[in-house]
PDB file of C-alpha atoms in Angstrom:
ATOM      1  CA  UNK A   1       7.780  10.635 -27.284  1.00 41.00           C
ATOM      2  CA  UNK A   2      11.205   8.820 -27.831  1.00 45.00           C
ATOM      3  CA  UNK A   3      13.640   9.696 -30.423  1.00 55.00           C
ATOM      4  CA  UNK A   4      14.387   7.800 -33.567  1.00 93.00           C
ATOM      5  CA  UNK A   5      11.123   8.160 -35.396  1.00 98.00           C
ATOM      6  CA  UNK A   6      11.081   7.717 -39.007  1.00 98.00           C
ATOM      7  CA  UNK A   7       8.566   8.262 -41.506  1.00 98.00           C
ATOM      8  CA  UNK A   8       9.063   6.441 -44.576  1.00 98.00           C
ATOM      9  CA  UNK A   9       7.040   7.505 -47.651  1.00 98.00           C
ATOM     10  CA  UNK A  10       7.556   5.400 -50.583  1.00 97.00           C
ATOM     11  CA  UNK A  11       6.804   7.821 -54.003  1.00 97.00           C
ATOM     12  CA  UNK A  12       6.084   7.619 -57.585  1.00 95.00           C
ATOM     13  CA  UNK A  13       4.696  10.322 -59.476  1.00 95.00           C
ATOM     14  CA  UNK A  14       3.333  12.310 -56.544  1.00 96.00           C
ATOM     15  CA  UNK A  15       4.184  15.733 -57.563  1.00 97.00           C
ATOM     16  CA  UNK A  16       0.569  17.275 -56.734  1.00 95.00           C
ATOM     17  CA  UNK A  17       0.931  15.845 -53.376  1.00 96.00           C
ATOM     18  CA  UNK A  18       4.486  15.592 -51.997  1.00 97.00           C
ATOM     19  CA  UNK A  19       4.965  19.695 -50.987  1.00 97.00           C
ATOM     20  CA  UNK A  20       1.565  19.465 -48.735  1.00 97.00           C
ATOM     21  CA  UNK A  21       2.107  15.953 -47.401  1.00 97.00           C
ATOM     22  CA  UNK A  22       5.607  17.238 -46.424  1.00 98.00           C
ATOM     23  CA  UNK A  23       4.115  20.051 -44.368  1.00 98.00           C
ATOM     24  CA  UNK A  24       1.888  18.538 -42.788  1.00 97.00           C
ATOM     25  CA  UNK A  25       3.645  14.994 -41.792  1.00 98.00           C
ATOM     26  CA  UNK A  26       6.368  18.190 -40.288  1.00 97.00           C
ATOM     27  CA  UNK A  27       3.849  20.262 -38.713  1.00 98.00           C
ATOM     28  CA  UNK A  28       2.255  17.266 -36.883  1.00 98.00           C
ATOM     29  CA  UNK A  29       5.577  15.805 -35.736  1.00 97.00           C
ATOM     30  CA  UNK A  30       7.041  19.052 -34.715  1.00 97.00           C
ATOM     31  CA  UNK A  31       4.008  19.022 -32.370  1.00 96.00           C
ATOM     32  CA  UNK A  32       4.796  15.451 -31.177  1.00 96.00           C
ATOM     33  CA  UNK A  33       8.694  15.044 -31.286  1.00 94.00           C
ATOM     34  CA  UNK A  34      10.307  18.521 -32.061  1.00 93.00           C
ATOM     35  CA  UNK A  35      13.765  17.770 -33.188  1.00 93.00           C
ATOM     36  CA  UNK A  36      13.050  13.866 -32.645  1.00 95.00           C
ATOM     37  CA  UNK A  37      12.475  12.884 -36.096  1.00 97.00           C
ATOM     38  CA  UNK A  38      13.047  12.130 -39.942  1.00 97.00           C
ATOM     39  CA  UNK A  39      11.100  12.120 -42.770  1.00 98.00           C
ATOM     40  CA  UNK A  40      12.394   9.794 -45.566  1.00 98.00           C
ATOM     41  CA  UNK A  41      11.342  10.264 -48.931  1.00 98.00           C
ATOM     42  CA  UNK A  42      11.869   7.094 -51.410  1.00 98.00           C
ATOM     43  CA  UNK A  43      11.330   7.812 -54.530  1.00 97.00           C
ATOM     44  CA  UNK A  44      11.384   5.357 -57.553  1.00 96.00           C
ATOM     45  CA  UNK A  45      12.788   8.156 -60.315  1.00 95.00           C
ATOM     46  CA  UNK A  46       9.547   9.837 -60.777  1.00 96.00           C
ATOM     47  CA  UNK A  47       9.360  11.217 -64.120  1.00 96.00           C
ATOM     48  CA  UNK A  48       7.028  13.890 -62.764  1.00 97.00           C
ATOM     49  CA  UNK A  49       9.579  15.118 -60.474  1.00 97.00           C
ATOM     50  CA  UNK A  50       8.566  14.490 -57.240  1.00 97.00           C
ATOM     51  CA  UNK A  51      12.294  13.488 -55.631  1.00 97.00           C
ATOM     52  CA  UNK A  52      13.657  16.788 -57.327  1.00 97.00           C
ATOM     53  CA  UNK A  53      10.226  18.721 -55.549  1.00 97.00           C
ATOM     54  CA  UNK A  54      11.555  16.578 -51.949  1.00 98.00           C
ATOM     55  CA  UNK A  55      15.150  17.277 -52.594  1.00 97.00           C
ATOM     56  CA  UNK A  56      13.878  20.929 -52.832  1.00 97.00           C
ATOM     57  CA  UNK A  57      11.801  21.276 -49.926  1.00 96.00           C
ATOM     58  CA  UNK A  58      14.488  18.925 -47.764  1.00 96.00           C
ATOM     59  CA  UNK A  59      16.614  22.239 -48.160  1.00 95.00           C
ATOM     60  CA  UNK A  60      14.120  24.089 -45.906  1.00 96.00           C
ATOM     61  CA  UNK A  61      12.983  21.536 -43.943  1.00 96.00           C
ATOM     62  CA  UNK A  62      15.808  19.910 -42.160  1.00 94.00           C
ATOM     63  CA  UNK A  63      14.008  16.693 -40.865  1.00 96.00           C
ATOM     64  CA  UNK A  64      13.486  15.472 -44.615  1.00 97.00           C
ATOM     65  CA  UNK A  65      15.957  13.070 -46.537  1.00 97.00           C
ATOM     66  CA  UNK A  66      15.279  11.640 -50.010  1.00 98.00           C
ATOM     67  CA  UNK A  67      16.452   8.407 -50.970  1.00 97.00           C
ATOM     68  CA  UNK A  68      16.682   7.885 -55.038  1.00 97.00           C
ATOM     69  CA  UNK A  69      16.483   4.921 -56.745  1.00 96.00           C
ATOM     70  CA  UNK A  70      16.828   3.866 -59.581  1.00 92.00           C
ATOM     71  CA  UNK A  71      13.226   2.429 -60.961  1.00 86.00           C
ATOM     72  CA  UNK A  72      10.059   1.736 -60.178  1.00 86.00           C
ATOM     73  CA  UNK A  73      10.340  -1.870 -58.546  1.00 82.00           C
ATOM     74  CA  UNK A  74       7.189  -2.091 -56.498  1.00 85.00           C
ATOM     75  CA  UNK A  75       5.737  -0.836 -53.329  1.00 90.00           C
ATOM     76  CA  UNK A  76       7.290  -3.087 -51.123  1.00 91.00           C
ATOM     77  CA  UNK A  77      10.943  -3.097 -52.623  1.00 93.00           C
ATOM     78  CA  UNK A  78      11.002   0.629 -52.070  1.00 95.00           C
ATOM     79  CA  UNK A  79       9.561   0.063 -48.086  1.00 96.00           C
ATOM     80  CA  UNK A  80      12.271  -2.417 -47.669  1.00 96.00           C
ATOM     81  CA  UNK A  81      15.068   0.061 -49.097  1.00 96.00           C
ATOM     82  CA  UNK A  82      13.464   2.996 -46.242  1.00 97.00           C
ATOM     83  CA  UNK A  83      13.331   0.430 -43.293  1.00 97.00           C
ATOM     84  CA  UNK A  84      17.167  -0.502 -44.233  1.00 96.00           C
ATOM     85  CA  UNK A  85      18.143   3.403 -44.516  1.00 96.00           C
ATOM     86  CA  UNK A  86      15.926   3.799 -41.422  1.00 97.00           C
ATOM     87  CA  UNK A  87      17.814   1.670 -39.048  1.00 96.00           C
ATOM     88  CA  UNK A  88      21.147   2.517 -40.424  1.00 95.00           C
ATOM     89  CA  UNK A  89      20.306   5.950 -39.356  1.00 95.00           C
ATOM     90  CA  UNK A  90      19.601   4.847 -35.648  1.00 95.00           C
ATOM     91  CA  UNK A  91      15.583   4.601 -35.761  1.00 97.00           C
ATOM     92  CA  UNK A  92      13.982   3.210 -33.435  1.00 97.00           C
ATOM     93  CA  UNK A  93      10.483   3.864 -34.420  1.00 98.00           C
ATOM     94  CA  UNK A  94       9.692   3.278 -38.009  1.00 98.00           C
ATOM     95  CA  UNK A  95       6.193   4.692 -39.277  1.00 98.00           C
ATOM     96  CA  UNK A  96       4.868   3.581 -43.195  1.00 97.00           C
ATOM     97  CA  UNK A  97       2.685   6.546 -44.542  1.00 96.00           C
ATOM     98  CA  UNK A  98       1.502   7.351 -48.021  1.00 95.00           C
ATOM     99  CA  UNK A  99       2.175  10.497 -49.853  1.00 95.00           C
ATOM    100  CA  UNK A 100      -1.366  11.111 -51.331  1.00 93.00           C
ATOM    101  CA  UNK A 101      -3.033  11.911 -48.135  1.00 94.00           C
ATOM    102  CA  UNK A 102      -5.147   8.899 -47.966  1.00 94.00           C
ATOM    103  CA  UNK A 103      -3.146   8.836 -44.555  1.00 96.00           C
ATOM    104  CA  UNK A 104      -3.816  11.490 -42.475  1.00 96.00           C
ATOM    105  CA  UNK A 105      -0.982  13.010 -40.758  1.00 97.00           C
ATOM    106  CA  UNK A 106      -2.797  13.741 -37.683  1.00 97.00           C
ATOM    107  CA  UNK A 107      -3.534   9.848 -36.879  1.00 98.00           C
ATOM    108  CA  UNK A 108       0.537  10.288 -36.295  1.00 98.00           C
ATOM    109  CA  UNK A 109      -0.404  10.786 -32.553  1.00 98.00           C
ATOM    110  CA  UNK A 110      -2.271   7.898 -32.287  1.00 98.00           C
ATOM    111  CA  UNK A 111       0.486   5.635 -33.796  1.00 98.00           C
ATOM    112  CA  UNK A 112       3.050   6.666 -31.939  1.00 97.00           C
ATOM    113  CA  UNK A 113       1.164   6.732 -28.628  1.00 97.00           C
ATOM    114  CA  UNK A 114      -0.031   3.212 -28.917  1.00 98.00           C
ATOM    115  CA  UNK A 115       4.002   2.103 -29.370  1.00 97.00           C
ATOM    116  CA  UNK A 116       4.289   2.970 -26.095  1.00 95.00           C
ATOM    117  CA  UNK A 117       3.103  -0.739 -25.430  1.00 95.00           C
ATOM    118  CA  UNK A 118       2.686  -2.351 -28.609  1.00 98.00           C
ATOM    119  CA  UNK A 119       5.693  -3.256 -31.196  1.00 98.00           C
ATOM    120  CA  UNK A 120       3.619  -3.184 -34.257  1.00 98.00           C
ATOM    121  CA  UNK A 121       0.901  -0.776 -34.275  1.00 98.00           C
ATOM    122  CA  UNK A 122      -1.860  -0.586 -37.566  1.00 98.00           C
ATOM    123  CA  UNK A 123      -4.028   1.718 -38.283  1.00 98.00           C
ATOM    124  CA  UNK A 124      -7.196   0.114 -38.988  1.00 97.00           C
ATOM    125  CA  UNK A 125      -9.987   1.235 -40.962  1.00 96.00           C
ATOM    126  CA  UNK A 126     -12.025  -1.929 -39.488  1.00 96.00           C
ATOM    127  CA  UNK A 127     -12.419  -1.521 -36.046  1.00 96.00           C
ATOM    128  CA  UNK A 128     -14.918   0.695 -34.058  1.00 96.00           C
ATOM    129  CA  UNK A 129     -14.140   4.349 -35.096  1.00 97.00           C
ATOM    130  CA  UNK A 130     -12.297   3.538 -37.965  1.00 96.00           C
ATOM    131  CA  UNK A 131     -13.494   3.790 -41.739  1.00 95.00           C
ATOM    132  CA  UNK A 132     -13.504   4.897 -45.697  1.00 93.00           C
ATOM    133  CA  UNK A 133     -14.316   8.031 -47.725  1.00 90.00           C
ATOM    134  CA  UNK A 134     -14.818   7.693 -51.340  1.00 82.00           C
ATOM    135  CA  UNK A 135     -14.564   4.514 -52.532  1.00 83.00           C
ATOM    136  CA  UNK A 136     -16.770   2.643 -54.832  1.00 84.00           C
ATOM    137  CA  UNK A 137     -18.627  -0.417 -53.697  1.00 86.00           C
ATOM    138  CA  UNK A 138     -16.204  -2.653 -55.905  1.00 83.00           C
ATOM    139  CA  UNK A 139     -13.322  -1.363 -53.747  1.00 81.00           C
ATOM    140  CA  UNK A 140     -14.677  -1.616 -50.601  1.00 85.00           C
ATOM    141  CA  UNK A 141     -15.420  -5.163 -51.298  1.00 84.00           C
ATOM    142  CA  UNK A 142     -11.820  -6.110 -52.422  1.00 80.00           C
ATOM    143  CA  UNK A 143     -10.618  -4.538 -49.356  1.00 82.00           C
ATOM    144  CA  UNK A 144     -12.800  -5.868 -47.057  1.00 84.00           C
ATOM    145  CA  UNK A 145     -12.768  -9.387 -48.611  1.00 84.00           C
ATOM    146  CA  UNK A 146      -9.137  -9.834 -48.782  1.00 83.00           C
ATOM    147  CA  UNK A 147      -8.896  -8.780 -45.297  1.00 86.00           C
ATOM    148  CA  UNK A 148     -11.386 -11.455 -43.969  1.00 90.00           C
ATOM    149  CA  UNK A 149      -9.598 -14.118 -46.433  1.00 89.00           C
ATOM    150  CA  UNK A 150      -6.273 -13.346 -45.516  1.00 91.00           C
ATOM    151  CA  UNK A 151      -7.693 -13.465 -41.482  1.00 92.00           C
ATOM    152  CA  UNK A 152      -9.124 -16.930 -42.381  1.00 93.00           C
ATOM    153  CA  UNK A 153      -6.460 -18.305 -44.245  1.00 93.00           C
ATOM    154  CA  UNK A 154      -3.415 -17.144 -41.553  1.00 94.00           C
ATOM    155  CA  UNK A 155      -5.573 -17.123 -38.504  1.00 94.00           C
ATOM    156  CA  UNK A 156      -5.161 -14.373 -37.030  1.00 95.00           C
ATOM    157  CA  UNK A 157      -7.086 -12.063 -35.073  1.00 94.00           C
ATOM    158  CA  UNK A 158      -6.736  -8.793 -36.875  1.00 96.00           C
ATOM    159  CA  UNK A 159      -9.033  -6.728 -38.419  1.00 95.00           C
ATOM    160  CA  UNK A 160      -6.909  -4.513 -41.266  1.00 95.00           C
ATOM    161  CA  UNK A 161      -4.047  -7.052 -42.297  1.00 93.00           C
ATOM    162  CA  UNK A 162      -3.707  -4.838 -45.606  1.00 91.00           C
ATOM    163  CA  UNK A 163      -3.469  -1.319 -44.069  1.00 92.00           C
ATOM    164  CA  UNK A 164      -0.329   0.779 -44.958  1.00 94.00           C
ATOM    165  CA  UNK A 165       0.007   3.073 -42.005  1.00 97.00           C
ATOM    166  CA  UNK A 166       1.533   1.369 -39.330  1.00 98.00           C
ATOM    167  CA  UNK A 167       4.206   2.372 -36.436  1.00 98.00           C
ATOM    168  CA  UNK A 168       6.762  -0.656 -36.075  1.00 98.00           C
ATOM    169  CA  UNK A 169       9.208  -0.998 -33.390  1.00 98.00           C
ATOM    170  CA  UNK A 170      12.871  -1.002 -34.225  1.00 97.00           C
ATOM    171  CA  UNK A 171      13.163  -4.802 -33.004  1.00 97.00           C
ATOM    172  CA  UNK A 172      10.266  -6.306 -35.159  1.00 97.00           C
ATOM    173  CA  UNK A 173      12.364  -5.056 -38.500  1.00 96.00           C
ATOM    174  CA  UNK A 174      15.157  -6.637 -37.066  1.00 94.00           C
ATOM    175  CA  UNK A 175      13.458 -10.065 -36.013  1.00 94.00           C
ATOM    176  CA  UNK A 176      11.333 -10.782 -38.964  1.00 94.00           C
ATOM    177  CA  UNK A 177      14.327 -11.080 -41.806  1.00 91.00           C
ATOM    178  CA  UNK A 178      13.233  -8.537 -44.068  1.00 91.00           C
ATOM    179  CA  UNK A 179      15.834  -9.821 -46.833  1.00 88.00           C
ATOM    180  CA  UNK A 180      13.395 -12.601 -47.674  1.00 89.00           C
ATOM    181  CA  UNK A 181      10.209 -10.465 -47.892  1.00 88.00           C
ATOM    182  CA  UNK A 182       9.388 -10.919 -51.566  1.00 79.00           C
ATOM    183  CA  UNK A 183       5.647  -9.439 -51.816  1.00 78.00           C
ATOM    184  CA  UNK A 184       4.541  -6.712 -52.988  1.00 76.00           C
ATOM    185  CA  UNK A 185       0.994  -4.095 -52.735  1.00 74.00           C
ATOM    186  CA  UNK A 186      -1.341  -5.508 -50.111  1.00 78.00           C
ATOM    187  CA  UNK A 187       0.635  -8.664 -49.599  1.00 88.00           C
ATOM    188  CA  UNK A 188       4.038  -6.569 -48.305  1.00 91.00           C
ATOM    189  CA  UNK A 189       1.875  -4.690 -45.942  1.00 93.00           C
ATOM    190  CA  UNK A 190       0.014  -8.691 -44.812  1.00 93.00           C
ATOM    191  CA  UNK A 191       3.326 -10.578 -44.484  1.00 93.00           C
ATOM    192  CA  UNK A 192       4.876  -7.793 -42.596  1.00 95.00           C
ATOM    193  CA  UNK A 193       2.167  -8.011 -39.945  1.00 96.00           C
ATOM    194  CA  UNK A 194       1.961 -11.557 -39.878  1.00 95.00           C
ATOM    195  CA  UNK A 195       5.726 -12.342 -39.470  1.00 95.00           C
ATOM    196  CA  UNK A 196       5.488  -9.618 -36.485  1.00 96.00           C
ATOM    197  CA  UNK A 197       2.508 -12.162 -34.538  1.00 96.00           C
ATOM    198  CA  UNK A 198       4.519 -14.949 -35.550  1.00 94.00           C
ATOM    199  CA  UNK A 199       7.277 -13.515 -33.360  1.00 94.00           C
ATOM    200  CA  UNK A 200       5.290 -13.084 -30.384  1.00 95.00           C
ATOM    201  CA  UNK A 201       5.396  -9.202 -30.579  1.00 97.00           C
ATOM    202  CA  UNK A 202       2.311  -7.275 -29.743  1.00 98.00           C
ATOM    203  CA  UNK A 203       0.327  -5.942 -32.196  1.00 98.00           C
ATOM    204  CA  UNK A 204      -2.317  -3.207 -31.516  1.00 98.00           C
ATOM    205  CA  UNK A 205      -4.986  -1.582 -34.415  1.00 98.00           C
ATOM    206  CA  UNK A 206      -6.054   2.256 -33.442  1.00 98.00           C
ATOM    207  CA  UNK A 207      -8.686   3.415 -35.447  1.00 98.00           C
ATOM    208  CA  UNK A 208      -8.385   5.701 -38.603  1.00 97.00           C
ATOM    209  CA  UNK A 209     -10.514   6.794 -41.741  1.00 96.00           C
ATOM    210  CA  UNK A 210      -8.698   6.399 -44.740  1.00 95.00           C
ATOM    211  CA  UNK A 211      -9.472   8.978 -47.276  1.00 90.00           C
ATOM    212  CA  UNK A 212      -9.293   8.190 -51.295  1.00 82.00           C
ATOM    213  CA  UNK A 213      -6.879  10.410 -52.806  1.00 66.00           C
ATOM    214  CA  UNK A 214      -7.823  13.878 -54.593  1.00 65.00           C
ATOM    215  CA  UNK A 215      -4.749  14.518 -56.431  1.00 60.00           C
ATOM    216  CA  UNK A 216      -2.697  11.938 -58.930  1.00 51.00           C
ATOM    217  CA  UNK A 217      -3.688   8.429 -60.283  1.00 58.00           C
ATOM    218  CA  UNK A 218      -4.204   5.408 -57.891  1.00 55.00           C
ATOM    219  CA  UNK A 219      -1.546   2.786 -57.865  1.00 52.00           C
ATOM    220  CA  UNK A 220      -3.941   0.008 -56.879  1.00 54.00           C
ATOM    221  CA  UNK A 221      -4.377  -2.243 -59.628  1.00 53.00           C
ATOM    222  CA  UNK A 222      -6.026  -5.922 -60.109  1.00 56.00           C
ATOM    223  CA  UNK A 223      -2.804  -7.504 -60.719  1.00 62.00           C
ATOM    224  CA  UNK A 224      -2.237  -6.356 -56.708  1.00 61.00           C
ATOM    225  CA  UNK A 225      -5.307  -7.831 -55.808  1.00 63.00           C
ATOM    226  CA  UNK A 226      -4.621 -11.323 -57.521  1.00 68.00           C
ATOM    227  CA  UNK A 227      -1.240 -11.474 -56.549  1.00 66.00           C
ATOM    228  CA  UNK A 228      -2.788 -11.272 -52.616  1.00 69.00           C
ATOM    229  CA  UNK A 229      -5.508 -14.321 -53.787  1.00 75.00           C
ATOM    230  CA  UNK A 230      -2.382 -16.598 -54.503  1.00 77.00           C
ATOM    231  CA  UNK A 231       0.219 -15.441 -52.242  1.00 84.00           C
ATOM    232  CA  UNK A 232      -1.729 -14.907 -48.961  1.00 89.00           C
ATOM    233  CA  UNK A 233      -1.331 -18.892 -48.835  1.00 89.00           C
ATOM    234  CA  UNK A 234       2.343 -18.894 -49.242  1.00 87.00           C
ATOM    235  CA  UNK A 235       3.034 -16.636 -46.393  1.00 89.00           C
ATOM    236  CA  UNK A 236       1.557 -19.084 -43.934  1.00 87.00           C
ATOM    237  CA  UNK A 237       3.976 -22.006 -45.515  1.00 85.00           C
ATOM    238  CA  UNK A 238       7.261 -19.604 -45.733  1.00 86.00           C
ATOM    239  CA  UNK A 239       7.113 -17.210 -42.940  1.00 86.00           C
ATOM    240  CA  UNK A 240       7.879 -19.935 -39.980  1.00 84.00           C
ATOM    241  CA  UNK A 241      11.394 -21.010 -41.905  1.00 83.00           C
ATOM    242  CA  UNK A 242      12.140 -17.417 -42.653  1.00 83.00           C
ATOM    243  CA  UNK A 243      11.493 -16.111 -38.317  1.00 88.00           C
ATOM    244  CA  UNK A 244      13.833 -19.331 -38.015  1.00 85.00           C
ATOM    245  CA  UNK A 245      16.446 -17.994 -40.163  1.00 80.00           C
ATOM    246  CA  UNK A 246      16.545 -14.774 -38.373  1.00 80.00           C
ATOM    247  CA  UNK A 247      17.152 -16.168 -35.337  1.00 83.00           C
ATOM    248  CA  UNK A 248      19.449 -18.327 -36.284  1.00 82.00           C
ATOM    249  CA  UNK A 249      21.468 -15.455 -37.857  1.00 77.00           C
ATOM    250  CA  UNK A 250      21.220 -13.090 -34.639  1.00 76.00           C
ATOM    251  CA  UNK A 251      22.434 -16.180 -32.545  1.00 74.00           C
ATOM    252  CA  UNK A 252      25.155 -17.004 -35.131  1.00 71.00           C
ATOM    253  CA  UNK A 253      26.367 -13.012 -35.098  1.00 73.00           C
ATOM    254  CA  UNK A 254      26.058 -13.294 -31.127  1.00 68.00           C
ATOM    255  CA  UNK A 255      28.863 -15.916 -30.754  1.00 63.00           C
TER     256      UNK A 255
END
């Protein structure tokens, strides 16, 4: 495995979860990339405590950071803030995970395995072997539909745009000009992906089945799931100008 992996694990209010998910995201990378690694906590000032529980078990496990901040701003303001503390800190693998193991830590092979020749890997719950536990038919039609609208609507040729547990190559965060990545919930974890094809980097789905959480409250909501209706659009319009910008910028900083 190469060095410079990071897990980033955004947090709010995961107290129930964050000792275990700690562990075990440890455990399985120890296995992988002993000594190779960091675990980055970012946590939006629980009130339950969960960045005083990380800060706490960071003490015995030396791969884990915490990164504080200051409120609860949305999913993907806190992903941006761990990619940007990620590559500051050398990474050149950066792996999105939740902290309610609706991600399972031993897919972690999987991911990083499949970087080996991909720059933007995605765990997929909708290709052959992959799948969901627990949910309600109401929620597996929201996912499901906004993945085939979102597919329709950006044409692309991917089967879990809306997944959050992905492996992404140092040099898609770079290319794709995170700075102007405004979206949050399922639409982060869409325009992420689709700036990445836009690119031209390669973009591979391994198979996973994504669990429903046993501990703590769900932070899907249906303000989420209309904000993807109307934004899914705008990412098709905006992303060009913004893959433009960043090249622009890395030619401007290479003169």
């Amino acid at each position: 495995m190469q060095a410079g992996i990071w897990v980033v694990i955004p947090t709010y209010n995961e107290a129930e979860n964050i000792e275990a998910i700690l562990r075990r995201t440890a455990a399985e990378l120890d296995r992988l990339a002993a000594g190779q690694y960091t675990i980055l906590v970012v946590d939006d000032s629980s009130p339950d405590g969960t960045g005083r529980l990380a800060e706490g078990l960071g003490r015995e496990l030396d791969a884990v950071r915490v990164l504080h901040r200051d409120g609860k701003t949305g999913l993907g303001h806190a992903y941006l803030a761990g990619f940007a503390e990620a590559l500051a800190g050398g990474a050149d693998l950066v792996v999105e995970m939740d902290a309610d193991f609706s991600h399972d830590p031993r897919y972690l092979r999987e991911l990083l395995e499949a970087a080996g020749d991909a720059d933007l890997v995605l765990g997929s719950r909708y290709v052959h072997g992959g799948g969901v536990e627990d949910w309600g038919l109401i929620r597996r039609l929201i996912s499901r539909g906004g993945g085939l609208y979102a597919r329709a609507i950006l044409r692309v040729d991917v089967h879990d745009l809306t997944g959050g547990f992905k492996c992404i190559r140092r040099e898609v965060l770079e290319a794709i000009d995170l700075d102007s990545v405004r979206a949050e919930g399922y639409v982060f974890q869409i325009e992420v992906t689709y700036r990445a094809i836009l690119a031209g980097f390669r973009v591979k789905e391994v198979p996973i089945v994504f669990r429903d959480r046993t501990s703590g409250t769900s932070k899907m909501s249906a303000r989420i799931a209309i904000e993807a209706m109307w934004m899914v659009p705008l990412l098709r319009r905006n992303a060009p100008a913004a893959l433009l910008k960043a090249r622009r910028d890395t030619a401007d900083a290479a003169l």
